[in-house]
Short mmCIF file of N, CA and C in Angstrom, two decimals:
data_model
loop_
_atom_site.label_atom_id
_atom_site.label_comp_id
_atom_site.label_asym_id
_atom_site.label_seq_id
_atom_site.Cartn_x
_atom_site.Cartn_y
_atom_site.Cartn_z
N GLN Y 36 -22.06 -26.53 33.17
CA GLN Y 36 -22.61 -26.84 31.85
C GLN Y 36 -21.49 -27.38 30.96
N VAL Y 37 -21.72 -28.55 30.42
CA VAL Y 37 -20.71 -29.17 29.56
C VAL Y 37 -20.76 -28.54 28.17
N GLN Y 38 -19.62 -28.12 27.70
CA GLN Y 38 -19.53 -27.58 26.33
C GLN Y 38 -18.32 -28.17 25.64
N LEU Y 39 -18.51 -28.49 24.37
CA LEU Y 39 -17.44 -28.99 23.52
C LEU Y 39 -17.42 -28.14 22.25
N VAL Y 40 -16.26 -27.62 21.91
CA VAL Y 40 -16.15 -26.76 20.73
C VAL Y 40 -15.04 -27.29 19.83
N GLU Y 41 -15.44 -27.75 18.65
CA GLU Y 41 -14.49 -28.26 17.67
C GLU Y 41 -13.97 -27.15 16.77
N SER Y 42 -12.76 -27.33 16.27
CA SER Y 42 -12.19 -26.41 15.30
C SER Y 42 -11.15 -27.15 14.47
N GLY Y 43 -10.74 -26.49 13.38
CA GLY Y 43 -9.66 -27.05 12.57
C GLY Y 43 -10.08 -27.67 11.26
N GLY Y 44 -11.38 -27.73 11.00
CA GLY Y 44 -11.82 -28.30 9.74
C GLY Y 44 -11.56 -27.36 8.58
N GLY Y 45 -11.81 -27.87 7.38
CA GLY Y 45 -11.60 -27.06 6.19
C GLY Y 45 -11.51 -27.90 4.95
N LEU Y 46 -11.10 -27.26 3.87
CA LEU Y 46 -10.93 -27.94 2.58
C LEU Y 46 -9.47 -28.33 2.41
N VAL Y 47 -9.24 -29.58 2.06
CA VAL Y 47 -7.88 -30.07 1.87
C VAL Y 47 -7.86 -31.02 0.67
N GLN Y 48 -6.75 -31.06 0.00
CA GLN Y 48 -6.61 -31.94 -1.15
C GLN Y 48 -6.36 -33.38 -0.70
N PRO Y 49 -6.71 -34.35 -1.52
CA PRO Y 49 -6.39 -35.75 -1.18
C PRO Y 49 -4.90 -35.89 -0.91
N GLY Y 50 -4.60 -36.65 0.13
CA GLY Y 50 -3.22 -36.82 0.56
C GLY Y 50 -2.75 -35.81 1.58
N GLY Y 51 -3.55 -34.79 1.80
CA GLY Y 51 -3.19 -33.74 2.74
C GLY Y 51 -3.48 -34.10 4.19
N SER Y 52 -3.23 -33.12 5.06
CA SER Y 52 -3.38 -33.33 6.50
C SER Y 52 -4.17 -32.18 7.12
N LEU Y 53 -4.84 -32.50 8.21
CA LEU Y 53 -5.50 -31.51 9.05
C LEU Y 53 -5.39 -31.97 10.49
N ARG Y 54 -5.42 -31.02 11.41
CA ARG Y 54 -5.52 -31.36 12.82
C ARG Y 54 -6.76 -30.69 13.40
N LEU Y 55 -7.64 -31.51 13.91
CA LEU Y 55 -8.84 -31.02 14.57
C LEU Y 55 -8.58 -30.89 16.07
N SER Y 56 -9.25 -29.90 16.66
CA SER Y 56 -9.17 -29.69 18.10
C SER Y 56 -10.57 -29.66 18.68
N CYS Y 57 -10.69 -30.10 19.92
CA CYS Y 57 -11.97 -30.03 20.63
C CYS Y 57 -11.67 -29.54 22.04
N LEU Y 58 -12.15 -28.34 22.34
CA LEU Y 58 -11.95 -27.73 23.65
C LEU Y 58 -13.16 -28.03 24.52
N ALA Y 59 -12.91 -28.63 25.67
CA ALA Y 59 -13.98 -29.01 26.59
C ALA Y 59 -14.02 -28.07 27.79
N SER Y 60 -15.23 -27.80 28.26
CA SER Y 60 -15.41 -27.03 29.49
C SER Y 60 -16.59 -27.61 30.26
N GLY Y 61 -16.62 -27.32 31.56
CA GLY Y 61 -17.73 -27.80 32.38
C GLY Y 61 -17.50 -29.18 32.98
N ILE Y 62 -16.36 -29.79 32.68
CA ILE Y 62 -16.03 -31.11 33.24
C ILE Y 62 -14.58 -31.08 33.73
N ILE Y 63 -14.26 -32.02 34.62
CA ILE Y 63 -12.85 -32.21 34.99
C ILE Y 63 -12.27 -33.09 33.90
N PHE Y 64 -11.73 -32.43 32.90
CA PHE Y 64 -11.40 -33.05 31.62
C PHE Y 64 -10.55 -34.31 31.78
N ARG Y 65 -9.57 -34.28 32.67
CA ARG Y 65 -8.61 -35.37 32.75
C ARG Y 65 -9.26 -36.68 33.21
N LEU Y 66 -10.47 -36.61 33.76
CA LEU Y 66 -11.13 -37.79 34.29
C LEU Y 66 -11.96 -38.55 33.25
N TYR Y 67 -12.12 -38.00 32.05
CA TYR Y 67 -13.08 -38.56 31.10
C TYR Y 67 -12.45 -38.96 29.78
N GLY Y 68 -12.93 -40.07 29.27
CA GLY Y 68 -12.60 -40.46 27.92
C GLY Y 68 -13.30 -39.56 26.92
N MET Y 69 -12.70 -39.40 25.76
CA MET Y 69 -13.22 -38.55 24.71
C MET Y 69 -13.24 -39.32 23.40
N GLY Y 70 -14.16 -38.93 22.53
CA GLY Y 70 -14.24 -39.59 21.23
C GLY Y 70 -14.43 -38.60 20.10
N TRP Y 71 -13.90 -38.96 18.95
CA TRP Y 71 -14.16 -38.24 17.70
C TRP Y 71 -15.07 -39.12 16.84
N TYR Y 72 -16.11 -38.50 16.31
CA TYR Y 72 -17.04 -39.17 15.43
C TYR Y 72 -17.14 -38.35 14.14
N ARG Y 73 -17.71 -38.97 13.11
CA ARG Y 73 -17.95 -38.22 11.89
C ARG Y 73 -19.25 -38.68 11.25
N GLN Y 74 -19.83 -37.77 10.49
CA GLN Y 74 -21.05 -38.08 9.76
C GLN Y 74 -20.95 -37.51 8.36
N ALA Y 75 -20.94 -38.41 7.40
CA ALA Y 75 -20.91 -38.01 6.00
C ALA Y 75 -22.34 -37.84 5.51
N PRO Y 76 -22.54 -37.07 4.43
CA PRO Y 76 -23.89 -36.86 3.91
C PRO Y 76 -24.58 -38.18 3.60
N GLY Y 77 -25.79 -38.35 4.12
CA GLY Y 77 -26.57 -39.54 3.85
C GLY Y 77 -26.15 -40.78 4.61
N LYS Y 78 -25.21 -40.61 5.54
CA LYS Y 78 -24.72 -41.77 6.30
C LYS Y 78 -24.92 -41.54 7.79
N GLN Y 79 -24.84 -42.64 8.54
CA GLN Y 79 -24.95 -42.54 9.99
C GLN Y 79 -23.65 -42.04 10.60
N ARG Y 80 -23.78 -41.46 11.75
CA ARG Y 80 -22.59 -41.02 12.48
C ARG Y 80 -21.80 -42.25 12.93
N GLU Y 81 -20.48 -42.16 12.80
CA GLU Y 81 -19.64 -43.30 13.15
C GLU Y 81 -18.46 -42.86 14.00
N LEU Y 82 -18.01 -43.79 14.84
CA LEU Y 82 -16.84 -43.53 15.66
C LEU Y 82 -15.59 -43.53 14.80
N VAL Y 83 -14.77 -42.52 14.98
CA VAL Y 83 -13.49 -42.45 14.27
C VAL Y 83 -12.35 -42.90 15.18
N ALA Y 84 -12.29 -42.33 16.37
CA ALA Y 84 -11.23 -42.66 17.31
C ALA Y 84 -11.66 -42.24 18.70
N ALA Y 85 -11.09 -42.91 19.71
CA ALA Y 85 -11.41 -42.59 21.09
C ALA Y 85 -10.16 -42.69 21.94
N ILE Y 86 -10.17 -41.95 23.04
CA ILE Y 86 -9.05 -41.96 23.96
C ILE Y 86 -9.59 -41.99 25.38
N THR Y 87 -9.03 -42.86 26.22
CA THR Y 87 -9.49 -42.96 27.59
C THR Y 87 -8.85 -41.86 28.44
N SER Y 88 -9.30 -41.77 29.69
CA SER Y 88 -8.69 -40.80 30.60
C SER Y 88 -7.22 -41.13 30.83
N GLY Y 89 -6.87 -42.41 30.70
CA GLY Y 89 -5.49 -42.81 30.90
C GLY Y 89 -4.62 -42.73 29.67
N GLY Y 90 -5.24 -42.36 28.54
CA GLY Y 90 -4.47 -42.16 27.32
C GLY Y 90 -4.47 -43.33 26.35
N SER Y 91 -5.19 -44.41 26.67
CA SER Y 91 -5.29 -45.51 25.72
C SER Y 91 -6.20 -45.11 24.56
N THR Y 92 -5.83 -45.56 23.37
CA THR Y 92 -6.58 -45.12 22.18
C THR Y 92 -7.09 -46.29 21.36
N THR Y 93 -8.16 -46.02 20.63
CA THR Y 93 -8.68 -46.95 19.64
C THR Y 93 -9.03 -46.13 18.40
N ALA Y 94 -9.09 -46.81 17.27
CA ALA Y 94 -9.44 -46.13 16.03
C ALA Y 94 -10.18 -47.09 15.12
N ALA Y 95 -11.05 -46.53 14.30
CA ALA Y 95 -11.76 -47.33 13.31
C ALA Y 95 -10.78 -47.89 12.30
N ASP Y 96 -11.10 -49.05 11.77
CA ASP Y 96 -10.20 -49.68 10.81
C ASP Y 96 -9.95 -48.78 9.60
N SER Y 97 -10.96 -48.01 9.23
CA SER Y 97 -10.85 -47.17 8.04
C SER Y 97 -9.83 -46.04 8.19
N VAL Y 98 -9.44 -45.72 9.43
CA VAL Y 98 -8.51 -44.61 9.64
C VAL Y 98 -7.21 -45.03 10.32
N LYS Y 99 -7.11 -46.30 10.69
CA LYS Y 99 -5.89 -46.76 11.37
C LYS Y 99 -4.68 -46.52 10.49
N GLY Y 100 -3.64 -46.01 11.13
CA GLY Y 100 -2.41 -45.72 10.39
C GLY Y 100 -2.41 -44.35 9.74
N ARG Y 101 -3.58 -43.68 9.72
CA ARG Y 101 -3.67 -42.35 9.12
C ARG Y 101 -4.07 -41.28 10.13
N PHE Y 102 -4.96 -41.62 11.05
CA PHE Y 102 -5.46 -40.67 12.04
C PHE Y 102 -4.92 -41.03 13.42
N THR Y 103 -4.63 -40.00 14.21
CA THR Y 103 -4.15 -40.20 15.57
C THR Y 103 -4.91 -39.29 16.52
N ILE Y 104 -5.46 -39.87 17.57
CA ILE Y 104 -6.14 -39.08 18.60
C ILE Y 104 -5.17 -38.88 19.76
N SER Y 105 -5.22 -37.69 20.35
CA SER Y 105 -4.38 -37.40 21.50
C SER Y 105 -5.11 -36.38 22.37
N ARG Y 106 -4.57 -36.16 23.56
CA ARG Y 106 -5.20 -35.21 24.46
C ARG Y 106 -4.15 -34.43 25.23
N ASP Y 107 -4.50 -33.20 25.59
CA ASP Y 107 -3.67 -32.35 26.42
C ASP Y 107 -4.53 -31.92 27.60
N ASN Y 108 -4.35 -32.58 28.73
CA ASN Y 108 -5.20 -32.32 29.88
C ASN Y 108 -5.00 -30.90 30.43
N ALA Y 109 -3.82 -30.36 30.25
CA ALA Y 109 -3.57 -28.99 30.72
C ALA Y 109 -4.37 -27.96 29.93
N LYS Y 110 -4.72 -28.34 28.70
CA LYS Y 110 -5.47 -27.42 27.84
C LYS Y 110 -6.92 -27.84 27.66
N ASN Y 111 -7.34 -28.89 28.36
CA ASN Y 111 -8.72 -29.39 28.23
C ASN Y 111 -9.09 -29.65 26.77
N THR Y 112 -8.17 -30.19 26.03
CA THR Y 112 -8.35 -30.32 24.58
C THR Y 112 -7.98 -31.72 24.11
N VAL Y 113 -8.81 -32.23 23.21
CA VAL Y 113 -8.51 -33.48 22.52
C VAL Y 113 -8.29 -33.16 21.05
N TYR Y 114 -7.35 -33.84 20.44
CA TYR Y 114 -6.97 -33.58 19.06
C TYR Y 114 -7.21 -34.81 18.19
N LEU Y 115 -7.38 -34.53 16.90
CA LEU Y 115 -7.41 -35.61 15.91
C LEU Y 115 -6.50 -35.18 14.77
N GLN Y 116 -5.33 -35.80 14.70
CA GLN Y 116 -4.41 -35.56 13.60
C GLN Y 116 -4.78 -36.48 12.46
N MET Y 117 -5.07 -35.89 11.32
CA MET Y 117 -5.53 -36.65 10.15
C MET Y 117 -4.53 -36.48 9.02
N ASN Y 118 -3.92 -37.57 8.62
CA ASN Y 118 -2.94 -37.57 7.53
C ASN Y 118 -3.45 -38.42 6.38
N SER Y 119 -2.85 -38.25 5.23
CA SER Y 119 -3.20 -39.05 4.04
C SER Y 119 -4.72 -39.05 3.82
N LEU Y 120 -5.29 -37.87 3.86
CA LEU Y 120 -6.74 -37.77 3.76
C LEU Y 120 -7.23 -38.22 2.39
N LYS Y 121 -8.42 -38.82 2.41
CA LYS Y 121 -9.06 -39.34 1.21
C LYS Y 121 -10.41 -38.65 1.02
N PRO Y 122 -10.92 -38.63 -0.19
CA PRO Y 122 -12.25 -38.04 -0.40
C PRO Y 122 -13.32 -38.66 0.49
N GLU Y 123 -13.19 -39.93 0.78
CA GLU Y 123 -14.19 -40.60 1.63
C GLU Y 123 -14.11 -40.19 3.10
N ASP Y 124 -13.11 -39.39 3.46
CA ASP Y 124 -13.03 -38.85 4.82
C ASP Y 124 -13.87 -37.58 4.95
N THR Y 125 -14.43 -37.10 3.85
CA THR Y 125 -15.26 -35.91 3.89
C THR Y 125 -16.47 -36.14 4.79
N ALA Y 126 -16.64 -35.28 5.78
CA ALA Y 126 -17.71 -35.43 6.76
C ALA Y 126 -17.68 -34.25 7.73
N VAL Y 127 -18.72 -34.17 8.53
CA VAL Y 127 -18.68 -33.30 9.70
C VAL Y 127 -18.12 -34.14 10.85
N TYR Y 128 -17.11 -33.60 11.50
CA TYR Y 128 -16.44 -34.29 12.60
C TYR Y 128 -16.89 -33.69 13.92
N TYR Y 129 -17.27 -34.59 14.85
CA TYR Y 129 -17.77 -34.18 16.15
C TYR Y 129 -16.93 -34.81 17.27
N CYS Y 130 -16.80 -34.10 18.36
CA CYS Y 130 -16.25 -34.76 19.54
C CYS Y 130 -17.38 -34.99 20.53
N LYS Y 131 -17.16 -35.97 21.39
CA LYS Y 131 -18.17 -36.39 22.33
C LYS Y 131 -17.55 -36.79 23.65
N VAL Y 132 -18.27 -36.50 24.71
CA VAL Y 132 -17.90 -36.98 26.03
C VAL Y 132 -19.14 -37.56 26.70
N ARG Y 133 -18.94 -38.65 27.41
CA ARG Y 133 -20.03 -39.20 28.22
C ARG Y 133 -19.80 -38.74 29.65
N TYR Y 134 -20.74 -37.97 30.18
CA TYR Y 134 -20.58 -37.35 31.49
C TYR Y 134 -21.81 -37.64 32.31
N ILE Y 135 -21.63 -38.32 33.41
CA ILE Y 135 -22.73 -38.72 34.32
C ILE Y 135 -23.86 -39.35 33.52
N GLY Y 136 -23.51 -40.29 32.68
CA GLY Y 136 -24.49 -41.08 31.96
C GLY Y 136 -25.10 -40.43 30.73
N ASN Y 137 -24.73 -39.20 30.45
CA ASN Y 137 -25.26 -38.51 29.28
C ASN Y 137 -24.15 -38.23 28.28
N ASP Y 138 -24.50 -38.30 26.99
CA ASP Y 138 -23.55 -37.96 25.93
C ASP Y 138 -23.70 -36.49 25.56
N TYR Y 139 -22.56 -35.82 25.52
CA TYR Y 139 -22.52 -34.42 25.12
C TYR Y 139 -21.69 -34.32 23.84
N TRP Y 140 -22.22 -33.54 22.90
CA TRP Y 140 -21.60 -33.39 21.59
C TRP Y 140 -21.29 -31.93 21.31
N GLY Y 141 -20.24 -31.71 20.54
CA GLY Y 141 -20.02 -30.39 20.00
C GLY Y 141 -20.87 -30.19 18.76
N GLU Y 142 -20.75 -29.02 18.16
CA GLU Y 142 -21.54 -28.71 16.97
C GLU Y 142 -20.90 -29.22 15.69
N GLY Y 143 -19.67 -29.64 15.78
CA GLY Y 143 -19.00 -30.24 14.63
C GLY Y 143 -18.18 -29.27 13.82
N THR Y 144 -17.25 -29.84 13.07
CA THR Y 144 -16.44 -29.06 12.14
C THR Y 144 -16.35 -29.84 10.83
N LEU Y 145 -16.55 -29.12 9.73
CA LEU Y 145 -16.63 -29.77 8.42
C LEU Y 145 -15.25 -29.98 7.82
N VAL Y 146 -15.00 -31.20 7.40
CA VAL Y 146 -13.78 -31.54 6.68
C VAL Y 146 -14.18 -31.97 5.28
N THR Y 147 -13.61 -31.30 4.29
CA THR Y 147 -13.88 -31.62 2.89
C THR Y 147 -12.56 -31.97 2.22
N VAL Y 148 -12.50 -33.17 1.67
CA VAL Y 148 -11.30 -33.63 0.98
C VAL Y 148 -11.62 -33.71 -0.50
N SER Y 149 -11.03 -32.81 -1.25
CA SER Y 149 -11.36 -32.70 -2.67
C SER Y 149 -10.25 -31.99 -3.40
N SER Y 150 -10.07 -32.37 -4.66
CA SER Y 150 -9.09 -31.67 -5.49
C SER Y 150 -9.79 -30.58 -6.30
#
């Protein structure tokens, strides 16, 4: 059974940093690409950043230079380091894996950027 559990969200002031973690189980983690998505109130879910099984990364233009995705295959965990946070980064952040043609999502972790 594939499970993804996000953690690390919280309240942070503008300009601050957070690191999100997503622990995966039920898959051979090192074989799969992973993605971080976010959904702000009243908006559609959007891709934030993704990392392939080989470690290549992509990021949305809105977060390039501020957010970094990485993975630790020994810990079955993908991370999202978020720096220089802005109020518009406020959202629920989800990780996702596509496994045997199906998308699996975690329950999300809330990030609130506010003074």
